């Protein structure tokens, strides 16, 4: 019987003396299922200058920890030519790496390829499957093994194939834990989990160790901590959860749950195929994994995939992200986390507030998951990487996997990842010269036209055929035109993989955007296409960086440097040409040009200029008109702010997001920028600064205005310099509070002798009358606004008062 299944997760086990692939997902009818494929073999490719002799050597080759099971021939394209390779099969996936090292030493062997691809990824590539897409397979339903938590167990009777079609609705549940913290930061060795909140489409609940009379209806009494963990597992099974979403759960929630479960001798089992939650090393952190259900830590998606969309955001906390992406009534509730134990012990209204806070964390996370996950589905499907990995990987790895799939589709050999020694050699070559950035004309400007190159680096790579296989090719040496200053050339006879792939990406994205214009923005089809085009955008914009990435399989430093050199050349070209059309360039940044016109009609001049310049640009390169901004303030390279006629602002590089600035400094800078953009009145901006200084001088401020919160990024004893937050953290520890990596330390600088750090105090200990007013003016307010105000002609002395250039009078 044929089954249609969404590929949600994939792993392999060793069973019956061989490797077995397991695909977890949900059928087209909505049933949770696992597909078991026993007809799989690990393999790798061998290149030899004497294929007959090498084949004999490989047959029945055995060594410590491996054995070659069989060998067959396979033709692939290598260095531009069709070449016969030997395909060597091993018994177990873990034998591939060991066998590779032995085979490399055989006489005649010139190279071993595709031995560094994970077995599950190999399976996806070999069968042209798409994670988060549908597959069809001939299979037979078999008896469900003990501890399997799903509707169907299927045994494959053929190879699965990808098919087009919508995936079934997936069950997403978010969760969040709250732990007791009588000594500050919770410590899993000592502090129990006091409640856990969960949210799904059908249920919102707080599972607590206690439920006093009059508590909210959504609170469920689990009696004790073990009861919370048990009930958490039960709810996951009851709702047949596909995706378990949380925020920063790889770093906090799951490690804390694991440690508390161990204390209670409780085996936490939330997977679909038995087994406890496992932690996989991901470099600087470990990722919590539960087979058959995807653990989606939204923090990674925000910090990796969405980092370009975060804009001016104070931090990557759940609160800040919710404020950025969710409506006001859907945001996270505020509660001083340091008072959690106090609220828990007090009971009454404080405990009710704590329940509300916990519930809000889960519901906000669920809303963010509903917003972000469909986009992540598309990215996973596009690059052929399982969802769990796609959420946690880098831009470079996303590009790599997409290129790998395209290489296989075209019959090309996938190059090996470089060894550590080779990566070190690549890193030692130093950084590539980047883009040209024209110094801005500082100050305020009006009627600013902005133009952007459409996908600058991707379009250069396509138009000039830049690829590891085409740069400085032997076949065109002395024949192809060289790039000025570098002396590099590109092949004119064959097109490289990267240009081919990028051309298809840009073409598909343009087609999707055309279709989107015909749809309602709130329609499901529009959202699907938008998620798809965003994934394509990520790949296109990441491709250039991958060319010169030291860990790249398709590495070409010359290709990377050629791309940026051409970018600089075209930037100079458009700046020079714009002058011929009466357009003065006030700033140029990588792929953007900002111009003004002295005699009006700026849009008309821009249109004529674009027609001229686009007729001269090669290939798919194109300069686009972004729009006209009524006013802008330019401070320095990559630091400016503009406002259009609709009142929408564009702010780049201005620092009210700095975490070491106080709320009053951030607020003042924002008010200054808003005043300049909205009113064009530098005097009003000046008065805003003067008024803030006056309020500080007259003590018309609160502790909340001046407190700075900084998170510890490592243990206290690893800090060599005692910054203000380190001094306060040490004070906290001396008082018996728990201070660990991740602790958020709030401090205020007070009056008195000694260094700034020595005068830093914990918020609760500060008398508002003791706040160091001079510090907050000279070290917070003035630095926050000085760049902007200097661009308008105001110096530090002007801001402090012409007759008083310091604050000694304070």
GROMACS .gro file of C-alpha atoms in nm, residues 171-175 241-251 254 287-290 292-302 365-366 368-370 372-373 376 386-392:
model
   47
  171UNK     CA    1   0.076   1.999   1.646
  172UNK     CA    2   0.288   2.270   1.806
  173UNK     CA    3   0.310   2.307   2.182
  174UNK     CA    4   0.523   2.564   2.363
  175UNK     CA    5   0.651   2.537   2.717
  241UNK     CA    6   0.293   1.690   1.983
  242UNK     CA    7   0.505   1.721   1.667
  243UNK     CA    8   0.699   2.036   1.759
  244UNK     CA    9   0.791   2.133   2.113
  245UNK     CA   10   0.875   2.503   2.105
  246UNK     CA   11   1.051   2.710   2.369
  247UNK     CA   12   1.288   3.006   2.397
  248UNK     CA   13   1.653   2.955   2.494
  249UNK     CA   14   1.561   2.602   2.597
  250UNK     CA   15   1.885   2.444   2.471
  251UNK     CA   16   2.077   2.661   2.716
  254UNK     CA   17   1.607   2.146   2.901
  287UNK     CA   18   2.111   2.093   2.166
  288UNK     CA   19   1.836   1.896   2.339
  289UNK     CA   20   1.691   1.634   2.107
  290UNK     CA   21   1.390   1.405   2.141
  292UNK     CA   22   1.032   1.184   1.658
  293UNK     CA   23   0.936   1.522   1.803
  294UNK     CA   24   1.119   1.838   1.703
  295UNK     CA   25   1.252   2.052   1.984
  296UNK     CA   26   1.235   2.401   1.833
  297UNK     CA   27   1.442   2.650   2.033
  298UNK     CA   28   1.323   2.977   1.880
  299UNK     CA   29   1.623   3.160   2.025
  300UNK     CA   30   1.847   3.004   1.758
  301UNK     CA   31   1.610   3.101   1.477
  302UNK     CA   32   1.601   3.460   1.606
  365UNK     CA   33   0.633   3.161   2.273
  366UNK     CA   34   0.349   2.974   2.102
  368UNK     CA   35   0.613   3.337   1.798
  369UNK     CA   36   0.632   2.970   1.697
  370UNK     CA   37   0.318   3.008   1.485
  372UNK     CA   38   0.833   3.170   1.271
  373UNK     CA   39   0.793   2.797   1.213
  376UNK     CA   40   1.161   2.758   0.902
  386UNK     CA   41   1.609   1.820   0.880
  387UNK     CA   42   1.416   2.084   1.072
  388UNK     CA   43   1.601   2.025   1.400
  389UNK     CA   44   1.935   2.099   1.229
  390UNK     CA   45   1.809   2.376   1.000
  391UNK     CA   46   1.703   2.580   1.305
  392UNK     CA   47   2.051   2.557   1.457
   0.00000   0.00000   0.00000
